[in-house]
Amino acid sequence: MSRFATGVTVLTVGGEHVHAMTANAFTSVSLDPPSVLCSVGHGAVMHGALGSAGRFAVNILGAEQEELARHFADKNRTLGAAQFQDVDWAPGEHTGAPLLTGAVAWLECALTDSHVFADHTLFIGTVLAAGQGEDTEGLLFVNGRFGRAGTPRPSAR
């Protein structure tokens, strides 16, 4: 699976137990109603935070946000509000979850279903609102490394 290129997101929940987690196990599920799925390991702090918050945001990271992806993937970082101390963000209007400045796009979601499978839970959220940032390349993760799409430009003739 490491050969399968994925986009990189940061899942966030707001409220009293604000938290974030870098995730690449994310996909759209349906257009009607608009819904998405993220897979979170049972041992992750986000597992309990997302389940109890009932609302969350998905921040789709841009190619220049690798440092942010690494920050929220670091299991040794300080948790709670302190993990956002040096991060620019604003609370989502519908969820209160942090929407990260510079993200390519973001979704605010209501948790509508979950399915336990092995050591992960698949959380399904109905999209309450969505927005997009500047038109920049997304951050990718493939073969254990971060990168960006290398779309060749057509030759000028």
Coordinates of C-alpha atoms in Angstrom, one line a residue:
M1 CA 0.0 0.0 0.0
S2 CA 3.0 2.3 0.4
R3 CA 3.1 2.6 -3.4
F4 CA -0.4 4.1 -3.5
A5 CA -0.1 7.9 -3.5
T6 CA -2.6 9.6 -1.3
G7 CA -3.4 13.2 -0.4
V8 CA -2.5 14.4 3.1
T9 CA -5.1 15.8 5.5
V10 CA -5.2 17.0 9.1
L11 CA -8.4 15.9 10.9
T12 CA -9.4 18.3 13.7
V13 CA -12.0 18.5 16.4
G14 CA -12.9 21.6 18.4
G15 CA -14.4 22.3 21.8
E16 CA -13.1 21.6 25.2
H17 CA -10.8 18.7 23.9
V18 CA -9.5 20.4 20.7
H19 CA -7.2 17.9 18.8
A20 CA -5.6 17.3 15.4
M21 CA -4.1 14.3 13.6
T22 CA -2.4 13.9 10.2
A23 CA -4.3 11.3 8.2
N24 CA -4.0 10.0 4.7
A25 CA -6.7 7.3 5.1
F26 CA -9.4 9.6 3.8
T27 CA -11.9 9.5 0.9
S28 CA -15.2 10.8 -0.4
V29 CA -18.1 8.4 0.0
S30 CA -21.1 10.0 -1.6
L31 CA -22.2 13.1 -3.4
D32 CA -25.8 12.9 -2.2
P33 CA -25.6 13.5 0.6
P34 CA -22.0 14.8 0.4
S35 CA -20.1 12.6 2.8
V36 CA -16.5 11.5 3.5
L37 CA -14.8 8.7 5.4
C38 CA -11.6 8.7 7.5
S39 CA -10.0 5.7 9.2
V40 CA -8.5 6.2 12.7
G41 CA -6.6 3.7 14.7
H42 CA -8.1 2.7 18.1
G43 CA -5.0 3.7 19.9
A44 CA -5.0 7.3 18.5
V45 CA -6.1 10.2 20.7
M46 CA -8.2 11.3 17.7
H47 CA -10.3 8.1 18.0
G48 CA -11.8 9.1 21.3
A49 CA -11.9 12.8 20.5
L50 CA -13.7 12.4 17.2
G51 CA -16.2 9.9 18.7
S52 CA -17.1 12.2 21.6
A53 CA -17.1 15.5 19.6
G54 CA -19.6 14.3 17.0
R55 CA -18.3 17.0 14.6
F56 CA -15.0 17.3 12.9
A57 CA -13.1 19.1 10.1
V58 CA -10.9 17.8 7.4
N59 CA -8.0 20.1 6.2
I60 CA -6.6 19.1 2.8
L61 CA -3.0 20.2 2.9
G62 CA -1.1 22.0 0.2
A63 CA 2.4 20.9 -1.1
E64 CA 4.0 23.6 1.0
Q65 CA 2.5 22.3 4.3
E66 CA 4.8 19.2 4.9
E67 CA 6.0 20.7 8.2
L68 CA 2.4 21.0 9.4
A69 CA 1.7 17.4 8.4
R70 CA 4.8 16.3 10.3
H71 CA 3.8 18.3 13.4
F72 CA 0.4 16.7 13.7
A73 CA 1.8 13.3 13.0
D74 CA 4.3 13.6 15.9
K75 CA 3.1 11.4 18.7
N76 CA 5.4 13.2 21.1
R77 CA 4.0 16.7 20.6
T78 CA 2.1 18.5 23.4
L79 CA -1.6 17.8 23.1
G80 CA -4.7 19.9 23.7
A81 CA -4.8 23.6 22.7
A82 CA -1.0 23.8 23.0
Q83 CA -0.5 21.8 19.8
F84 CA -2.0 24.7 17.9
Q85 CA 0.2 27.4 19.6
D86 CA 2.4 28.1 16.5
V87 CA -0.3 27.2 13.9
D88 CA -2.5 29.7 12.1
W89 CA -6.2 28.6 12.2
A90 CA -9.7 29.7 12.7
P91 CA -12.6 27.8 14.2
G92 CA -15.1 26.4 11.8
E93 CA -18.5 28.0 11.8
H94 CA -20.4 24.7 11.9
T95 CA -18.1 22.6 14.0
G96 CA -15.7 24.8 16.0
A97 CA -13.0 22.6 14.7
P98 CA -9.7 24.2 13.6
L99 CA -9.6 25.1 9.9
L100 CA -5.9 25.5 9.1
T101 CA -4.7 28.6 7.2
G102 CA -3.1 27.7 3.9
A103 CA -5.0 24.4 3.4
V104 CA -6.0 23.7 -0.2
A105 CA -9.5 22.9 0.9
W106 CA -11.4 22.1 4.1
L107 CA -14.6 20.3 5.0
E108 CA -16.7 20.6 8.2
C109 CA -18.6 17.4 8.9
A110 CA -21.1 15.9 11.3
L111 CA -20.3 12.4 12.4
T112 CA -23.1 10.3 11.0
D113 CA -21.8 6.7 11.3
S114 CA -18.9 4.6 12.3
H115 CA -17.8 1.0 11.7
V116 CA -15.2 -0.8 13.7
F117 CA -12.9 -3.0 11.6
A118 CA -9.8 -4.7 13.1
D119 CA -7.7 -2.1 14.8
H120 CA -9.3 0.9 13.2
T121 CA -12.7 2.6 13.1
L122 CA -14.1 4.0 9.9
F123 CA -15.8 7.3 10.7
I124 CA -18.3 8.6 8.2
G125 CA -19.2 12.3 8.2
T126 CA -21.8 14.3 6.3
V127 CA -20.4 17.5 4.9
L128 CA -22.0 20.6 6.5
A129 CA -19.8 23.1 4.7
A130 CA -16.7 23.2 2.5
G131 CA -14.3 25.8 1.3
Q132 CA -11.1 26.1 -0.6
G133 CA -7.9 28.1 -0.3
E134 CA -5.5 29.2 -3.0
D135 CA -5.2 27.1 -6.2
T136 CA -2.0 25.3 -5.3
E137 CA -0.8 21.7 -5.5
G138 CA -1.8 19.3 -2.8
L139 CA 0.6 17.5 -0.5
L140 CA 1.0 13.8 -1.4
F141 CA 2.4 10.8 0.6
V142 CA 3.8 7.9 -1.3
N143 CA 6.5 5.2 -0.6
G144 CA 7.0 6.6 2.9
R145 CA 7.8 10.2 1.7
F146 CA 6.0 13.4 1.2
G147 CA 5.9 14.9 -2.3
R148 CA 3.8 16.8 -4.8
A149 CA 2.2 15.8 -8.1
G150 CA 4.7 16.1 -10.9
T151 CA 2.4 16.9 -13.8
P152 CA 4.5 17.6 -16.9
R153 CA 3.6 20.8 -18.8
P154 CA 3.0 20.4 -22.5
S155 CA 5.9 21.5 -24.7
A156 CA 5.5 24.8 -26.4
R157 CA 5.7 24.5 -30.2

